[in-house]
Every structure is written in structure tokens, then in C-alpha cells.
Short mmCIF file of C-alpha atoms and ligand atoms in Angstrom, two decimals:
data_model
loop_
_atom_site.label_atom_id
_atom_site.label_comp_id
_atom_site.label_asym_id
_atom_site.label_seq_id
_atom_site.Cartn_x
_atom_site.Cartn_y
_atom_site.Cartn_z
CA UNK S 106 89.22 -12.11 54.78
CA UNK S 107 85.79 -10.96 55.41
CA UNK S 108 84.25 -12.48 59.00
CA UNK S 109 80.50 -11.77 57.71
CA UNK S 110 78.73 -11.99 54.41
CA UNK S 111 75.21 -11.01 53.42
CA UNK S 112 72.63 -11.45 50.89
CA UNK S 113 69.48 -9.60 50.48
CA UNK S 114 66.10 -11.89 49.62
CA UNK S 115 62.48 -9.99 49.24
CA UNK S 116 63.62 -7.08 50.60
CA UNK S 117 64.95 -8.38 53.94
CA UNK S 118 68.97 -8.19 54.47
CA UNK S 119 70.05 -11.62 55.98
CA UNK S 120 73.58 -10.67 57.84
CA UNK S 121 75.57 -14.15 59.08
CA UNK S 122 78.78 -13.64 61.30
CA UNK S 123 80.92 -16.63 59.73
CA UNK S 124 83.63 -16.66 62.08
CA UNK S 125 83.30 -20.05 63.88
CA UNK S 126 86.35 -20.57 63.60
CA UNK S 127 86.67 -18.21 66.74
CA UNK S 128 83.41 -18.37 67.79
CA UNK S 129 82.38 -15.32 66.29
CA UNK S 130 83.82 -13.05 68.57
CA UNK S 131 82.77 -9.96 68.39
CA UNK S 132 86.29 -8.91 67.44
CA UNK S 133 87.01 -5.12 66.07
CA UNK S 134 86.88 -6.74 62.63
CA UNK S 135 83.73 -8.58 63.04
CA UNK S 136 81.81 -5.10 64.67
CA UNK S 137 83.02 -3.03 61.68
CA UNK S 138 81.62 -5.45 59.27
CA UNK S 139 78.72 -6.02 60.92
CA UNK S 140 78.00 -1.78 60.95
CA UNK S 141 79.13 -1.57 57.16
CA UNK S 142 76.04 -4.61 56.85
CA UNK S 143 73.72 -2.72 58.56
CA UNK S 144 74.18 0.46 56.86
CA UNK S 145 74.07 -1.22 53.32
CA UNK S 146 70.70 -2.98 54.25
CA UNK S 147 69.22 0.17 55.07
CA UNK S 148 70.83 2.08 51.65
CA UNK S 149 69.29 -0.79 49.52
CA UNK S 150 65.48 -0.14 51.35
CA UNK S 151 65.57 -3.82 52.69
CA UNK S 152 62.39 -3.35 55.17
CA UNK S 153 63.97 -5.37 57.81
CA UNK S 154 67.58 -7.51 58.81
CA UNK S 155 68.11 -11.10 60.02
CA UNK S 156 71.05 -11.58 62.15
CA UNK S 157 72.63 -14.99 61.92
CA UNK S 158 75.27 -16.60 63.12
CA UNK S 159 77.36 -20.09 61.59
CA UNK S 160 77.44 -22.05 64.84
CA UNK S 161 79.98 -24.66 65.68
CA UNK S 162 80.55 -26.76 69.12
CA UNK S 163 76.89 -24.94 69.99
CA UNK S 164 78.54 -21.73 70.00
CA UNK S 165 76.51 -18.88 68.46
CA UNK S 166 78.32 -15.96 69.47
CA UNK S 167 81.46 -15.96 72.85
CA UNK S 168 81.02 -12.30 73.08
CA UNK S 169 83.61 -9.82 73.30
CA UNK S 170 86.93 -10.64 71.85
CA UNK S 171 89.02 -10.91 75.06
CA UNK S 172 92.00 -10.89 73.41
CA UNK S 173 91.41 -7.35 72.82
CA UNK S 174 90.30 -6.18 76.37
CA UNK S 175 92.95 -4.01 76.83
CA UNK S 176 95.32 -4.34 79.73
CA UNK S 177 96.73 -0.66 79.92
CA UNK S 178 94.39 0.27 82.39
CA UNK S 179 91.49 2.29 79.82
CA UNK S 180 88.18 1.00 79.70
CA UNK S 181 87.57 -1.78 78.18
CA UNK S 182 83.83 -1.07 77.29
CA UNK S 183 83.89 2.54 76.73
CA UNK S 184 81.68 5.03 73.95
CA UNK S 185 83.67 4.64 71.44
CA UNK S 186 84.97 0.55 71.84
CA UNK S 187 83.60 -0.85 67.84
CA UNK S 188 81.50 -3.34 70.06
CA UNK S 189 79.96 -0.46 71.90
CA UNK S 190 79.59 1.20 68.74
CA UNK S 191 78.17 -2.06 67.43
CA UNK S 192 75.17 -2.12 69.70
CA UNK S 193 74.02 1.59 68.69
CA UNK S 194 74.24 0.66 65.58
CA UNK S 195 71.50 -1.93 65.45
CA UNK S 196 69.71 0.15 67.88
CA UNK S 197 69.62 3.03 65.58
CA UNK S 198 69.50 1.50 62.07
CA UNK S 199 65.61 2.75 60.91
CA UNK S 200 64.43 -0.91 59.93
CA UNK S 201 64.06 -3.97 62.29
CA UNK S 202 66.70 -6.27 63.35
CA UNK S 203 65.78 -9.71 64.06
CA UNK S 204 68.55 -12.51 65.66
CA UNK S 205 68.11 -15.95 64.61
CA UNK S 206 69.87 -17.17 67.03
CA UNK S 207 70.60 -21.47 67.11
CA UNK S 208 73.32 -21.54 69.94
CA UNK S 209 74.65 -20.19 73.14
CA UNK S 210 75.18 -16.54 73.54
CA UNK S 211 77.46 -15.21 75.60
CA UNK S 212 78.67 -11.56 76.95
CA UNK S 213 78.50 -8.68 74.59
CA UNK S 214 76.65 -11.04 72.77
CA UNK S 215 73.57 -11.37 74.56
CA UNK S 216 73.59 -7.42 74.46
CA UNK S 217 73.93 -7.58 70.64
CA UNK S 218 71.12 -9.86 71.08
CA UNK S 219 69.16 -7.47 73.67
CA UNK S 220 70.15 -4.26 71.28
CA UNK S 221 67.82 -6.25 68.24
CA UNK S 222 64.12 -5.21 68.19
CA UNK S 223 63.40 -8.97 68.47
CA UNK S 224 64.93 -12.65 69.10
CA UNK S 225 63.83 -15.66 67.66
CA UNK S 226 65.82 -18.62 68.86
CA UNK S 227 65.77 -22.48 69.35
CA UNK S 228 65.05 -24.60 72.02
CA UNK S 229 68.80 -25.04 72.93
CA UNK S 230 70.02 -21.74 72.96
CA UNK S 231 71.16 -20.32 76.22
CA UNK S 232 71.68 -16.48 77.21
CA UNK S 233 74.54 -15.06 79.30
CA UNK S 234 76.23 -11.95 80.67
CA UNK S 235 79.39 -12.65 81.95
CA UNK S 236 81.51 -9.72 83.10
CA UNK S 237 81.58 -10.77 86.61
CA UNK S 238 82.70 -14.32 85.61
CA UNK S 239 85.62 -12.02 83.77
CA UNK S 240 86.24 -9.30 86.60
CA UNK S 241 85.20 -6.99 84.08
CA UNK S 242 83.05 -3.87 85.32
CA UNK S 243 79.98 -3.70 82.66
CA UNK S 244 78.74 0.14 81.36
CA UNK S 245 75.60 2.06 82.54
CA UNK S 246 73.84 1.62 78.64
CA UNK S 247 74.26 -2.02 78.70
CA UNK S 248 72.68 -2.48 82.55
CA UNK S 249 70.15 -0.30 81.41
CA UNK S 250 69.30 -2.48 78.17
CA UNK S 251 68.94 -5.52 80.53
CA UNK S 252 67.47 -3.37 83.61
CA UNK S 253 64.97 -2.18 81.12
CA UNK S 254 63.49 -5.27 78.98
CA UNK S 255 64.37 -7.87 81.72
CA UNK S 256 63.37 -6.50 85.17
CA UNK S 257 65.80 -5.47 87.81
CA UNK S 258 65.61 -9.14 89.37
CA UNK S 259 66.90 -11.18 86.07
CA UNK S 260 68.82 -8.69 85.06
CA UNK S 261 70.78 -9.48 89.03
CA UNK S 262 70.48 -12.76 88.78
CA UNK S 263 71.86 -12.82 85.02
CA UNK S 264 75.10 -10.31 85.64
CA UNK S 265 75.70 -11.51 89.04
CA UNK S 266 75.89 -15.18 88.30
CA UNK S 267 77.30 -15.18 84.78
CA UNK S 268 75.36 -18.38 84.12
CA UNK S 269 73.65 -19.06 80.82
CA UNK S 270 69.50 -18.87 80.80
CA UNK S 271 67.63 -21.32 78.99
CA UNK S 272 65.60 -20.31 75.29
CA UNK S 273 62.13 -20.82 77.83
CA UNK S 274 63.32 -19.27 80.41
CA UNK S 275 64.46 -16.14 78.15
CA UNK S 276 61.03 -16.28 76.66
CA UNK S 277 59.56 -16.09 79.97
CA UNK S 278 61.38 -12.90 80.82
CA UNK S 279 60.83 -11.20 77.46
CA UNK S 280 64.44 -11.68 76.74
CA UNK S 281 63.37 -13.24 73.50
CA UNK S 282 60.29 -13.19 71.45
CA UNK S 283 59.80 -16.60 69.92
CA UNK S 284 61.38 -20.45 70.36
CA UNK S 285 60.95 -23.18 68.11
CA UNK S 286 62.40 -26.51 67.22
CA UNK S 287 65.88 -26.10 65.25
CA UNK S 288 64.39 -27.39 62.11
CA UNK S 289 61.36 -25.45 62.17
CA UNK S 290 63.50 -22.64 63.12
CA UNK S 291 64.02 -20.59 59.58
CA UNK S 292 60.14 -21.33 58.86
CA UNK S 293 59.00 -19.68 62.35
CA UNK S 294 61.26 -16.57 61.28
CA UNK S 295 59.79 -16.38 57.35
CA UNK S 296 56.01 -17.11 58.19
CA UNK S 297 55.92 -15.20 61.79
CA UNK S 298 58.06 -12.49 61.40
CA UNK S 299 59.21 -11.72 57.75
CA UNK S 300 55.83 -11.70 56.22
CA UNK S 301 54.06 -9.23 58.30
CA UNK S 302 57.37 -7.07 57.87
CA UNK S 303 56.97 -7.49 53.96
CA UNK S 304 53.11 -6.56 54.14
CA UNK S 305 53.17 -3.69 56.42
CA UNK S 306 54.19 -0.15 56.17
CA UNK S 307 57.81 0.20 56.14
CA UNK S 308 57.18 3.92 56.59
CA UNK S 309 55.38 3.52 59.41
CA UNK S 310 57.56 0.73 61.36
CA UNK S 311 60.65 2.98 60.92
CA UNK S 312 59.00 5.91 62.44
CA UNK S 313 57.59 3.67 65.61
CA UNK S 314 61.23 2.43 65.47
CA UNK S 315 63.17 6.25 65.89
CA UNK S 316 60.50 6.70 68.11
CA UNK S 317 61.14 3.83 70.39
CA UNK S 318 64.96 4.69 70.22
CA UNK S 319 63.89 8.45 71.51
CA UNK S 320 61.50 7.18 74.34
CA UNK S 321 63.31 4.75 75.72
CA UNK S 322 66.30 7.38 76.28
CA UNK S 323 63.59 9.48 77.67
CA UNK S 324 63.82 8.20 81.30
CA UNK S 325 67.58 7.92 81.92
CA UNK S 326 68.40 11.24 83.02
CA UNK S 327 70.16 10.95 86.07
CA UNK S 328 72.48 13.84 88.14
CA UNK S 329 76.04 14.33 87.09
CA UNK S 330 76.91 13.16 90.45
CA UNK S 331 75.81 10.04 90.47
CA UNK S 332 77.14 9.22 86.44
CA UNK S 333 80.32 10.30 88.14
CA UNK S 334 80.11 7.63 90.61
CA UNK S 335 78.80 5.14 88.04
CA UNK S 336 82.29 5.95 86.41
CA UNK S 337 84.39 5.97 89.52
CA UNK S 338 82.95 2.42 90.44
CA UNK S 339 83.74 0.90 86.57
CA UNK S 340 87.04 2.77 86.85
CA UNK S 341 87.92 1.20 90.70
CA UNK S 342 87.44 -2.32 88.42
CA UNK S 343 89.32 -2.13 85.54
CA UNK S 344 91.87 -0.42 86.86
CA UNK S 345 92.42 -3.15 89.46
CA UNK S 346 93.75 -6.52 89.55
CA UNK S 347 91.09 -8.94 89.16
CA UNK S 348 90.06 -7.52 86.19
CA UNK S 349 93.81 -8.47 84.64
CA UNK S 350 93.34 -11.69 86.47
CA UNK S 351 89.95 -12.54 84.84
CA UNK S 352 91.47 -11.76 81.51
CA UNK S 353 94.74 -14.24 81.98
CA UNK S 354 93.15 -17.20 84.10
CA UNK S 355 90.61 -17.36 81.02
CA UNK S 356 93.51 -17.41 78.40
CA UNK S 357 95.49 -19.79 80.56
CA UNK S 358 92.35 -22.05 81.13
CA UNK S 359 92.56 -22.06 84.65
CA UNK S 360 90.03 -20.88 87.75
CA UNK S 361 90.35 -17.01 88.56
CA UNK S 362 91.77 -16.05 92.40
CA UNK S 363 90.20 -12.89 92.63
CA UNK S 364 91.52 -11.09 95.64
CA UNK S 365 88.80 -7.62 95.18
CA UNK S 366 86.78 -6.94 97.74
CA UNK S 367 83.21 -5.08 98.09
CA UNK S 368 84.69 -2.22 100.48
CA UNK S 369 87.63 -1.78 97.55
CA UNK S 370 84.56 0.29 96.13
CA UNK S 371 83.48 2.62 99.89
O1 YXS Q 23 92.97 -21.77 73.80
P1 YXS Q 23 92.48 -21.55 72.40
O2 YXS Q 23 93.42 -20.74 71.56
O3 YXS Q 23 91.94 -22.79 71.75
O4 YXS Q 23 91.18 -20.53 72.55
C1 YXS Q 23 90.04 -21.01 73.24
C2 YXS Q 23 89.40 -19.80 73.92
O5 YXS Q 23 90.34 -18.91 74.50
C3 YXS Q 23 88.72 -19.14 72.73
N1 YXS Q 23 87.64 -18.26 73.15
C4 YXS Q 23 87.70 -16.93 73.09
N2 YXS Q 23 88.70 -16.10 72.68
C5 YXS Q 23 88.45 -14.76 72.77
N3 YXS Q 23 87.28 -14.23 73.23
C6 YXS Q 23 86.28 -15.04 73.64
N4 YXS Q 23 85.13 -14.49 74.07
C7 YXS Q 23 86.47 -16.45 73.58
N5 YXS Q 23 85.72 -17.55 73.92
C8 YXS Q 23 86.45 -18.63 73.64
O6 YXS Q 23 88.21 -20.23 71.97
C9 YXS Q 23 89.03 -21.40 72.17
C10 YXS Q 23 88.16 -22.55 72.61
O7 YXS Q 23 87.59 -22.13 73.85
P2 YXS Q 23 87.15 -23.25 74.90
O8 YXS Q 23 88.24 -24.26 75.03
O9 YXS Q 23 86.70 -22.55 76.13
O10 YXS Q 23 85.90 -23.92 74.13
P3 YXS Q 23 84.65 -24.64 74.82
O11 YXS Q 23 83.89 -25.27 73.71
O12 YXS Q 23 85.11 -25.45 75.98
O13 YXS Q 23 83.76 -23.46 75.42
C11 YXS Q 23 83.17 -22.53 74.53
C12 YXS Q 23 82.69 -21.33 75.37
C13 YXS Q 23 82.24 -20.21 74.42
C14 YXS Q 23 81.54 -21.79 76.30
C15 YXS Q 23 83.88 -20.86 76.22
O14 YXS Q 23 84.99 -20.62 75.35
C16 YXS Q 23 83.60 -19.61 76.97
O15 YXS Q 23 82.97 -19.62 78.03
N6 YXS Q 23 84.06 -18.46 76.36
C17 YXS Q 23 83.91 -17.16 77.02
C18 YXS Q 23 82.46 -16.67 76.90
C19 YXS Q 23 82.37 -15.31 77.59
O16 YXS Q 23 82.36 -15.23 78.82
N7 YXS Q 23 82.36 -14.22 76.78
C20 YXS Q 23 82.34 -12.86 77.31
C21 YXS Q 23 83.58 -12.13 76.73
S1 YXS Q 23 83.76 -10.53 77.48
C22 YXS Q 23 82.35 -9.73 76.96
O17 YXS Q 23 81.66 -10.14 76.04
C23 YXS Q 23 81.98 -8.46 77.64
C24 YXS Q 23 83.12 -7.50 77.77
S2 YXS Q 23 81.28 -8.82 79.19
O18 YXS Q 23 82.26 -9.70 79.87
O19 YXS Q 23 81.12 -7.58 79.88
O20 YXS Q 23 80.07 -9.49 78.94
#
């Protein structure tokens, strides 16, 4: 049973995760599908894609599946993860990826969100990074995506606290591009965004687009060494216990006791 459909209108792909159900995790399943949608917008020239989401108790996307955060001690956001994967994906497709996004974000989520080249979202939507609420050690692309179009003090206060960011507050901080009422919501997207992607140069926006993905690699060389010690600090996490305790206190609805301490990682 497919977790996503799509339908392509005037040459723009509109992609909606339909997976309420389960929040729309961003389950192996619901990556996959979403890549397969990306790659078949781009095959039938769509000149840009619209990322939606079927929202239910407010939830637009909970993130990361954590049922499958492995517990065998590999990593549980590595290269090759289909969420990882995922986020490359619409980072890398040649045409623009707008979310829509009418609910709360959360996790891997809000870097889905952060990997689109822009966010349109209602007033009620909220933004959140939660690997620290999880125990979970995040990966150096994804601190670098918030590090990058954030600023190094949201992106601390966002992954340290784990608590969800407001639509204004997001706009503030260049998280997102646009908010408007929920009802106006679809019209802000059509006359503000789709339009001018209709009228201009596809040619030309999919070149500043592979261009963009090249430049902003271009500053993120950094020593072996210290990638190594990225690695060794992620690996010191989920190979420990609180990140198996942030897994099963979620799953068994109760608070996390999180015994980890700072000079586990000297
Ligand atoms: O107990 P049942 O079977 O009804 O299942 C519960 C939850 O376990 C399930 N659920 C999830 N299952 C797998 N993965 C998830 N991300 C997830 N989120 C929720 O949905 C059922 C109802 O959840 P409940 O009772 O909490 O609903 P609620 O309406 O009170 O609250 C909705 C949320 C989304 C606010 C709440 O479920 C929540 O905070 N979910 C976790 C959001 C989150 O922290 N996601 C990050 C996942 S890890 C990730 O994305 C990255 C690896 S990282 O951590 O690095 O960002």
C-alpha cells in the first residue's frame, strides 16, 4: 500500500506523504517513495515539486521512524540510512522543492524541511530537532544544514532543547520563507511561488540550483582528524545506553533516565 501519491498540474509535481495514520514517519517505505516521486517529477520536466503532507492531530511529519532506529549498536543516521538518502535526494533533484507545510514538524523532518530550497507554512506550524530529546547523536551533514541556513545560535538552541519553534519565529531565522493563514495557505504557494517558477527559465533555475548544491559543499572541508573525532563522538552515543534508553522510554511513554555524562565523551 503506497504511503505517498502524486499528481502533476501545469508542470509542477505536487508529492503528499499520506501516512497519517502514523504520522508520516519517515519510515524506509515512505523515503523510497518519496525518492521514486522525486525522480519521476524531474523525468516528466515538471519545473518545480510541492511537498505536502495529510496532517492529522496537527501532525505534519514525527520524523524518523523510531521503530526502525536500530538497537544493534550501528548508526542509526549513517550515509546510506533511506532517510539520509532521502535528504540528498531533494537536495540534488535539478528543479525546486517547495514544503507546504500545515503542521508540526519534527526530527528528520525539519531536515527534510531544511534540505527543500524553500518552506512555505502556516501560522501554526512549529519546527523541531529532537535527537537530544531521543539520546540520539545527530550527523555532521545535518548540523551543517542547520549551522548553515540558521546561524550557529538557533541552530544550539534548536538541537539542544528539542523544543518546537514557532512558523514566525522560523521566518525570523530564515528557517522558512513564507507564513500565511491556513486557508490562504495553497493560494500564497500558487500566486507567490508557482507562478514565477512557471514564467521563468527552468534552464536557468536548475543550473543556479547544481550550482548552489556545489557551493555550499565548497566550505566544508575539514582535516581527517577532526571528521574522525566527529565520528568517535556520534559513535561514544549510539553505542551507549541512553541512546537505547531514549528509544524505549519513548515507546513505553514514559520520561527518559539518562545516566550519560559530558566527560563519557574526554
Ligand atoms: O503507542 P502507539 O502505538 O499509539 O504509537 C504512538 C507513538 O509511538 C507513535 N509515534 C511514532 N512512532 C514512530 N516514530 C515516530 N517518530 C513517532 N511519533 C509518534 O504515534 C503514536 C501516537 O503518539 P503520541 O501518543 O505521542 O501522539 P501525540 O499526539 O500525543 O503526540 C504526537 C507527537 C508527534 C508530538 C509525538 O508522538 C512525538 O513527540 N513524537 C516524536 C517526535 C520526534 O521526536 N521525532 C524524531 C524521531 S527521531 C528523528 O527524526 C531523528 C533520528 S533525530 O532524533 O535525530 O531528529
Amino acid at each position: 500500500m503506497s504511503l505517498v501519491s502524486k499528481v502533476i498540474k501545469d508542470r509542477i509535481c505536487y508529492v503528499k506523504m499520506e501516512n497519517s495514520q502514523h504520522f508520516n514517519c519517515l519510515s524506509d517505505q515512505m523515503c523510497q517513495e518519496l525518492m521514486e516521486d522525486l525522480s519521476f517529477a524531474y523525468e516528466q520536466e515538471c519545473v518545480g515539486i510541492v511537498l505536502e503532507a495529510e496532517v492529522r492531530k496537527g501532525v505534519w511529519s514525527a520524523g524518523h521512524d523510531i521503530h526502525e532506529l536500530p538497537l544493534d549498536g550501528s548508526d542509526p543516521l549513517s550515509f546510506e540510512v533511506p532517510m539520509e538518502q532521502l535528504l540528498r535526494a531533494v537536495q540534488d533533484v535539478p528543479i525546486p522543492v517547495i514544503a507546504c507545510v500545515d503542521g508540526t514538524v519534527w526530527g528528520g523532518a525539519c531536515d527534510l524541511c531544511l534540505s527543500c530550497d524553500m518552506i512555505v507554512s502556516s501560522k501554526d506550524a512549529t519546527f523541531a530537532i529532537t535527537p537530544a530529546k531521543l539520546g540520539i547523536p545527530y550527523n555532521a551533514s545535518g548540523l551543517l544544514h542547520f549551522i548553515n541556513q540558521l546561524g550557529m545560535n538557533k541552530a544550539r538552541e534548536m538541537f539542544f532543547l528539542g523544543m518546537p519553534i514557532e512558523a514566525e519565529d522560523a521566518l525570523n531565522v530564515g528557517l522558512i520563507n513564507r507564513v500565511a493563514d491556513k486557508e490562504e495557505l495553497e493560494a500564497v504557494l500558487e500566486e507567490h511561488f508557482l507562478q514565477p517558477l512557471r514564467r521563468n527559465s527552468v534552464l536557468s533555475i536548475s543550473a543556479i540550483k547544481r550550482q548552489f548544491r556545489i557551493l555550499s559543499r565548497a566550505s566544508t572541508v575539514i582535516s581527517a582528524e577532526s571528521f574522525e573525532r566527529i565520528n568517535d563522538y556520534r559513535h561514544k552515543v549510539y553505542g551507549g545506553e541512553d541512546y537505547k534508553e531514549g528509544i524505549r522510554s519513548f515507546l513505553e511513554k514514559r520520561p527518559p533516565q539518562y545516566k550519560g555524562k559530558a566527560s563519557d565523551l574526554d
